[in-house]
PDB file of C-alpha atoms in Angstrom:
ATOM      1  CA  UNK F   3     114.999 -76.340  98.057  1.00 57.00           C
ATOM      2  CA  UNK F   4     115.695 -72.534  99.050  1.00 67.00           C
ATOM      3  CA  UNK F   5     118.899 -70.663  97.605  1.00 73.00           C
ATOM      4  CA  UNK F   6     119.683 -70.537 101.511  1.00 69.00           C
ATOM      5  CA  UNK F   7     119.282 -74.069 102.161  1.00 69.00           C
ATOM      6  CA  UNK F   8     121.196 -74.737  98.769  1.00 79.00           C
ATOM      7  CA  UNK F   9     123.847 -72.674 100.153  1.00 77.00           C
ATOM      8  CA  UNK F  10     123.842 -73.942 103.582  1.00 74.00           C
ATOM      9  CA  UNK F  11     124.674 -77.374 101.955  1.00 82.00           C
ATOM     10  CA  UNK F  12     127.459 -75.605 100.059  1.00 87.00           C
ATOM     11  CA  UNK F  13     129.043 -73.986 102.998  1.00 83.00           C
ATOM     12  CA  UNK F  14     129.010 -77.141 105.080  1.00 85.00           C
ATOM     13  CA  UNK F  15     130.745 -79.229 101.824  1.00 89.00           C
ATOM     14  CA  UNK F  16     133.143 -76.546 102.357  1.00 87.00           C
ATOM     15  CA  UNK F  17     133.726 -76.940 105.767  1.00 83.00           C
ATOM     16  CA  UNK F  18     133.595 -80.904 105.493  1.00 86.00           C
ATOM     17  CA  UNK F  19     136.691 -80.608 102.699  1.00 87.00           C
ATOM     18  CA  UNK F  20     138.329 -78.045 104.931  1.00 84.00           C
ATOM     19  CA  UNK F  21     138.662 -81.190 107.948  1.00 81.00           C
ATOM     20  CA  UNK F  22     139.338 -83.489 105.676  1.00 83.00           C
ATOM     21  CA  UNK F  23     142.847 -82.038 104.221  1.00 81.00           C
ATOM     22  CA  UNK F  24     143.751 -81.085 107.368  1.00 80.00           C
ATOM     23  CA  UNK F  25     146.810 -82.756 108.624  1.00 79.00           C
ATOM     24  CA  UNK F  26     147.145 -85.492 111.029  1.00 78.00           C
ATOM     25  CA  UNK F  27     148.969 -85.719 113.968  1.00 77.00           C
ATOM     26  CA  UNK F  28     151.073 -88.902 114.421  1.00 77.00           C
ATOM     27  CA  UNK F  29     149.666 -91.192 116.803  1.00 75.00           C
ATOM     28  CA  UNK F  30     146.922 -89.386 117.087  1.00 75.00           C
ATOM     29  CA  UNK F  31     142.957 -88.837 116.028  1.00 76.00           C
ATOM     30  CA  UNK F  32     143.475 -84.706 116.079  1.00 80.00           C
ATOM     31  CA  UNK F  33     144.176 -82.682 113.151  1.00 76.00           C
ATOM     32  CA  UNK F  34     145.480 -79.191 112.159  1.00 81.00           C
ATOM     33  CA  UNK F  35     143.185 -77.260 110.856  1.00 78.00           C
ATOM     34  CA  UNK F  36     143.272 -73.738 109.082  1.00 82.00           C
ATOM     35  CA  UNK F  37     141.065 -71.916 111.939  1.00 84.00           C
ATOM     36  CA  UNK F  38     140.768 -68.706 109.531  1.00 88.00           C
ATOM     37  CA  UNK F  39     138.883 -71.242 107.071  1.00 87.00           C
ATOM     38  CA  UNK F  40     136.931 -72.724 109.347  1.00 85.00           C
ATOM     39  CA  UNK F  41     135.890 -69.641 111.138  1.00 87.00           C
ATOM     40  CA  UNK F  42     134.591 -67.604 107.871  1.00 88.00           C
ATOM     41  CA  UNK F  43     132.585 -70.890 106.439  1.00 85.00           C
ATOM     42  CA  UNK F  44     130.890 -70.865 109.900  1.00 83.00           C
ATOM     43  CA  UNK F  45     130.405 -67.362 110.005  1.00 83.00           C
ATOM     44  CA  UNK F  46     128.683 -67.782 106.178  1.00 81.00           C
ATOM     45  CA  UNK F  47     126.948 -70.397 107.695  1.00 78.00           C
ATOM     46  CA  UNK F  48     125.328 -68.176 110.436  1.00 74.00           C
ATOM     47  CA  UNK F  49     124.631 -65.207 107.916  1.00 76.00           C
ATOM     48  CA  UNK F  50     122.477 -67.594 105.880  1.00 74.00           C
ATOM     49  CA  UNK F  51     120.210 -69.398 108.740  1.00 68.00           C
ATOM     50  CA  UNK F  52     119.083 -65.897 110.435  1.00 59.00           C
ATOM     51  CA  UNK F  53     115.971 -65.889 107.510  1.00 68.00           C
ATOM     52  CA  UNK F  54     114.323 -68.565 110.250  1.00 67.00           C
ATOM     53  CA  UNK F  55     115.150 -66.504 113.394  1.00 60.00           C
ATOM     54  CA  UNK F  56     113.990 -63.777 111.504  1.00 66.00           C
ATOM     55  CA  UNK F  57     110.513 -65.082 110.527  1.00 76.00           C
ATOM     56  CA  UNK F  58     110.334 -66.271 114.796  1.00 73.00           C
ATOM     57  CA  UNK F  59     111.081 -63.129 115.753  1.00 70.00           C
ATOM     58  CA  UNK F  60     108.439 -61.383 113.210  1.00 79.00           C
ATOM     59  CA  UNK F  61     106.197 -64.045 114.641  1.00 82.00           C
ATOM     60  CA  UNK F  62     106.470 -63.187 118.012  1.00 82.00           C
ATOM     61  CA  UNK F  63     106.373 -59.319 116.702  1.00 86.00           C
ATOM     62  CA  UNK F  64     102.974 -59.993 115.105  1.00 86.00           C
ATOM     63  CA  UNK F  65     101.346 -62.254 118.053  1.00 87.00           C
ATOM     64  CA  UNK F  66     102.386 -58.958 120.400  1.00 87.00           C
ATOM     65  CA  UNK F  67     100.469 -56.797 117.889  1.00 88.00           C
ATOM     66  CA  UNK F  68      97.561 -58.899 117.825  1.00 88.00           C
ATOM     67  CA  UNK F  69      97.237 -58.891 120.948  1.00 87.00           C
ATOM     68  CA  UNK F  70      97.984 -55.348 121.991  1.00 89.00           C
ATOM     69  CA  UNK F  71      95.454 -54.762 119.105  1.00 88.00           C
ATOM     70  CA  UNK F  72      92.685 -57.095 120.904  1.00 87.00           C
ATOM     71  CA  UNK F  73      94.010 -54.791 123.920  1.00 88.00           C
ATOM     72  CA  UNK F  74      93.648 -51.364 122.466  1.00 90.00           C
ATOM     73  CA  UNK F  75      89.515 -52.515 120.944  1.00 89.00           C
ATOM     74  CA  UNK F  76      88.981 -53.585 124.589  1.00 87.00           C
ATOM     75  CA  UNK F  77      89.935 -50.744 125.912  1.00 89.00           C
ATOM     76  CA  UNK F  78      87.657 -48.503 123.473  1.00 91.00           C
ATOM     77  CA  UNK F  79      84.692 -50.606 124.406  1.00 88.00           C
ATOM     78  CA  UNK F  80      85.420 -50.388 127.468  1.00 85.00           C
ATOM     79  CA  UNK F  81      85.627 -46.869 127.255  1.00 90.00           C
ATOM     80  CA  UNK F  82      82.672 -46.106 124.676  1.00 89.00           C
ATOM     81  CA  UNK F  83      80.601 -48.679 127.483  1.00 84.00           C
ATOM     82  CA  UNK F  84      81.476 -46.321 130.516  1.00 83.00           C
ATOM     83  CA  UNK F  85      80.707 -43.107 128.248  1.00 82.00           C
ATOM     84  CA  UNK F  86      77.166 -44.331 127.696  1.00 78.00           C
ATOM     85  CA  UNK F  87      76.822 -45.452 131.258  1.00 70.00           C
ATOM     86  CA  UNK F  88      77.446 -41.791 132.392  1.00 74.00           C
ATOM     87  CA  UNK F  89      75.090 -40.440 129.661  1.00 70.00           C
ATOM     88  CA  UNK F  90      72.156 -42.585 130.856  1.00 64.00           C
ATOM     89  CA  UNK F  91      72.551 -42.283 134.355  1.00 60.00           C
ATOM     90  CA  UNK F  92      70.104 -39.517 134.239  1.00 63.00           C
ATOM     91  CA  UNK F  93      66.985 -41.283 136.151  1.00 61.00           C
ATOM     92  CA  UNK F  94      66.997 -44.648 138.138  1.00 65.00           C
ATOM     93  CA  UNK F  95      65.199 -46.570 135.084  1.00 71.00           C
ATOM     94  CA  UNK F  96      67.983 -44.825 132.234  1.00 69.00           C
ATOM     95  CA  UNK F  97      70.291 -45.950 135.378  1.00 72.00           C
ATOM     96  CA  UNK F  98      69.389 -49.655 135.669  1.00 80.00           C
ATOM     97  CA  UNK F  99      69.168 -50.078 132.151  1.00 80.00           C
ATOM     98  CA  UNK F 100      72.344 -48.378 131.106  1.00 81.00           C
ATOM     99  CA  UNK F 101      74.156 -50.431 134.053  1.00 85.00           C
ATOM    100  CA  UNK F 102      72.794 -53.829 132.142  1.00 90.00           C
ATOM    101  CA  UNK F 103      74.026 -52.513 128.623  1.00 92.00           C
ATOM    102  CA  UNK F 104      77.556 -51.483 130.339  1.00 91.00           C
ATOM    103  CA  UNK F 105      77.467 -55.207 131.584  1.00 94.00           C
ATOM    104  CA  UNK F 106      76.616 -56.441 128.327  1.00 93.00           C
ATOM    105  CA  UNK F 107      79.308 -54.178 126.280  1.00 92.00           C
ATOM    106  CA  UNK F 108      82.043 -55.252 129.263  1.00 92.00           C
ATOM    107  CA  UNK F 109      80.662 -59.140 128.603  1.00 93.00           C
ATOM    108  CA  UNK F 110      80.774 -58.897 124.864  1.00 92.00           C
ATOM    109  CA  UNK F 111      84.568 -56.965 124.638  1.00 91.00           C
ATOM    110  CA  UNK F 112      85.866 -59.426 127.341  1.00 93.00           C
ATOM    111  CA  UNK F 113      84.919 -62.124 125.144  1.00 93.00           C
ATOM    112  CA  UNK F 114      85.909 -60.687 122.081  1.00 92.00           C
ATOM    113  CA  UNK F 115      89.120 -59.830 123.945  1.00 90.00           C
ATOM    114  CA  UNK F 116      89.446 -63.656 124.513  1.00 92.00           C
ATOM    115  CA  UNK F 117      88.378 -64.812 121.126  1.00 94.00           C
ATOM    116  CA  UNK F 118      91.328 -62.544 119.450  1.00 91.00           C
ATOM    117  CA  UNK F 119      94.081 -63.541 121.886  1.00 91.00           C
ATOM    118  CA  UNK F 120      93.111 -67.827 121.429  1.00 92.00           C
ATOM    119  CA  UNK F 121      92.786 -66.499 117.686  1.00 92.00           C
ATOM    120  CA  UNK F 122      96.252 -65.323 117.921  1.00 89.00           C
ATOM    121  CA  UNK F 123      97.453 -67.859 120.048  1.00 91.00           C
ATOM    122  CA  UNK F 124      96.695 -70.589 117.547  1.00 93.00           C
ATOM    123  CA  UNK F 125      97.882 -68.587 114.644  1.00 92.00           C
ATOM    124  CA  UNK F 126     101.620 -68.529 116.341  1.00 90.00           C
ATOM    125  CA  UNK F 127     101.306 -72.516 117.825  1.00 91.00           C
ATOM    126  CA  UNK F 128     100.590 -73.574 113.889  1.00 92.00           C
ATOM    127  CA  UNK F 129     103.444 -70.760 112.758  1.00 90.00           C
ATOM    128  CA  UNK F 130     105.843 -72.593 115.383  1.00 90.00           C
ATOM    129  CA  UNK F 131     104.804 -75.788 114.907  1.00 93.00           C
ATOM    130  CA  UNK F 132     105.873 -75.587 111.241  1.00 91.00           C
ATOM    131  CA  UNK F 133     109.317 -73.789 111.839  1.00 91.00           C
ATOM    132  CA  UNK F 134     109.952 -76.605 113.930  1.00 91.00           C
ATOM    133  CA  UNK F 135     108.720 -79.271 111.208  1.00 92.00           C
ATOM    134  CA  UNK F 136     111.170 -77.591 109.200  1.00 89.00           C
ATOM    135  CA  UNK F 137     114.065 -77.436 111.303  1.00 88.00           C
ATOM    136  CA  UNK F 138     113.809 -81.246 112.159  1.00 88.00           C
ATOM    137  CA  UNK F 139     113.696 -81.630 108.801  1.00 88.00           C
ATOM    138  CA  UNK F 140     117.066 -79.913 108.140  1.00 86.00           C
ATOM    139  CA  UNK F 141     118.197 -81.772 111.315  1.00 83.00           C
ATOM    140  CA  UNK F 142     117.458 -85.210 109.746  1.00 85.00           C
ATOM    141  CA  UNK F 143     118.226 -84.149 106.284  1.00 85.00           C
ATOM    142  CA  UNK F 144     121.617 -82.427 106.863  1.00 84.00           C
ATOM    143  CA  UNK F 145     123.052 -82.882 110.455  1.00 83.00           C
ATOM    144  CA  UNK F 146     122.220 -86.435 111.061  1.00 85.00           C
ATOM    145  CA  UNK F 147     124.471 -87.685 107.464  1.00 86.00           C
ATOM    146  CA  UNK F 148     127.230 -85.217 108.866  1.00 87.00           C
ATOM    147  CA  UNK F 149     126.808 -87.042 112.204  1.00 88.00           C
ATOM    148  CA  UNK F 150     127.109 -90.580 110.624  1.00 88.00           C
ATOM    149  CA  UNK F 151     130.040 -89.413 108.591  1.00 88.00           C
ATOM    150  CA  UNK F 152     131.610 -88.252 111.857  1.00 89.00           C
ATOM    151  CA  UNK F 153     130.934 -91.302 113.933  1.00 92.00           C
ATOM    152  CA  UNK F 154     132.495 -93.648 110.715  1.00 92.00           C
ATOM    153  CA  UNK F 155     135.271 -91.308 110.221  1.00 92.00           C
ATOM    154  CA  UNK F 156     136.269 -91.830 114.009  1.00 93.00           C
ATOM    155  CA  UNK F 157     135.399 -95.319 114.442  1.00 92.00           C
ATOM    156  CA  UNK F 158     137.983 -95.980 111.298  1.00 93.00           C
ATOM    157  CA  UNK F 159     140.746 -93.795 112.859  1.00 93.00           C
ATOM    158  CA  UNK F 160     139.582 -96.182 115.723  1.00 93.00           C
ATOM    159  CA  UNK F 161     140.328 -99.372 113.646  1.00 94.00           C
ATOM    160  CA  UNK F 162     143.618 -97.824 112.898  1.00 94.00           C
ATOM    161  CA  UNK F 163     145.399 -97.137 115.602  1.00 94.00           C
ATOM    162  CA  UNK F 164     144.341-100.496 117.227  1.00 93.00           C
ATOM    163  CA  UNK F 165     145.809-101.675 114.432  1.00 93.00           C
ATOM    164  CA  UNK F 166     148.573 -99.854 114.401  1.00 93.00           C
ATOM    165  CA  UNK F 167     149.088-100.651 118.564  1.00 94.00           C
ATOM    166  CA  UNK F 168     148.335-104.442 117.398  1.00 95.00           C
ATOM    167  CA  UNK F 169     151.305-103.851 115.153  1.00 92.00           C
ATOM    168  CA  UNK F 170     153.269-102.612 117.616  1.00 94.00           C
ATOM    169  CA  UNK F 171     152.583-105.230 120.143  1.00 93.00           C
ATOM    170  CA  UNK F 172     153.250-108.168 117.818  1.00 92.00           C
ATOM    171  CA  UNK F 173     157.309-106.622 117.419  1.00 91.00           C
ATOM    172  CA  UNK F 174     157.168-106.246 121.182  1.00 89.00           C
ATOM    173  CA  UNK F 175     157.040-110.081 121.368  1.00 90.00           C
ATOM    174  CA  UNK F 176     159.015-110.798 118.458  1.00 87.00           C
ATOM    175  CA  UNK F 177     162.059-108.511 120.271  1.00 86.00           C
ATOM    176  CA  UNK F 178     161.228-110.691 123.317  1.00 86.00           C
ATOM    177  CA  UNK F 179     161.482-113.771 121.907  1.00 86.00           C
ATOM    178  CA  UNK F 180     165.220-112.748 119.954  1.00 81.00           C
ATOM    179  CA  UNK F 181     166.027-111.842 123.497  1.00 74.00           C
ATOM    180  CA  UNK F 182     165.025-115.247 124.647  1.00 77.00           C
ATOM    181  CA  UNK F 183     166.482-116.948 121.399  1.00 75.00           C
ATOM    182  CA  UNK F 184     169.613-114.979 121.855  1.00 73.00           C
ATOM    183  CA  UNK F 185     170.380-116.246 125.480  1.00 71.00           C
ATOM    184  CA  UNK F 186     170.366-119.562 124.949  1.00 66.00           C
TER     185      UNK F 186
END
């Protein structure tokens, strides 16, 4: 496990302890909560996942240069193609057969052209397709417990104030029935 991933845990600890001595309202599921806290954990938080958006954004940086690069060797074979077609264009046989080499180059750098851009386009699906291994990963690793923790945490407050409104109901009816008992 990385030193950011390591502290990524940490931060979110942090922020887990920071909810969990916040105070409660009465009668209530919501909490105060020191937003200053809160805030600068999250902002830690952000400050150590950027490494990943980083490495996507090199990614796409170095799929753009492979391709302008596949771009820029088309373009001088396409160039150094039209150069010899003008040098050969002397007679109608240097002609005809400089017009089949052009063809020929154009053919071969078109291809080539091709070859480099699926070359890079499967170099940045199998990049991708990694990052976004990983990231479920941390998903089902880290967000999905918090998200379980969450869902008990509420579903307990849950239990308690139904029990607490149970509570209230049962000394509802026991006031009733005083009232009752006391009129006749």
């Amino acid at each position: 496990m990385s030193d950011a991933n390591v502290r990524v845990i940490t931060l979110l600890d942090e922020l887990e302890e920071v909810f969990e001595a916040s105070s409660r309202m009465p009668f209530s599921e919501k909490g105060l909560v020191d937003v200053d806290t809160a805030l600068s954990i999250i902002k830690d938080i952000r400050l150590t996942l950027p490494k990943d958006l980083q490495e996507a954004e090199w990614i796409r940086q170095e799929k753009n240069r492979i391709i302008e690069d596949a771009k820029s060797e088309y373009n001088k074979i396409i160039m150094a193609a039209k150069d010899q077609a003008e040098y050969l264009v002397e007679t109608d046989a240097i002609k005809k057969e400089a017009e089949k080499r052009a063809n020929a180059l154009l053919s071969e750098a078109e291809n080539h052209s091709r070859y480099m851009k699926l070359r890079a386009y499967e170099y940045v699906d199998k990049i991708l397709f990694d990052m976004q291994n990983d990231i479920a990963g941390i998903a089902n690793e880290y967000i999905q417990p918090m998200q379980d923790y969450f869902n008990e945490m509420v579903g307990n407050i849950n239990l308690k104030v139904n029990g607490n409104r149970q509570e209230m109901r049962n000394l509802a009816q026991r006031v009733q029935m005083s009232d009752i008992n006391s009129e006749e």
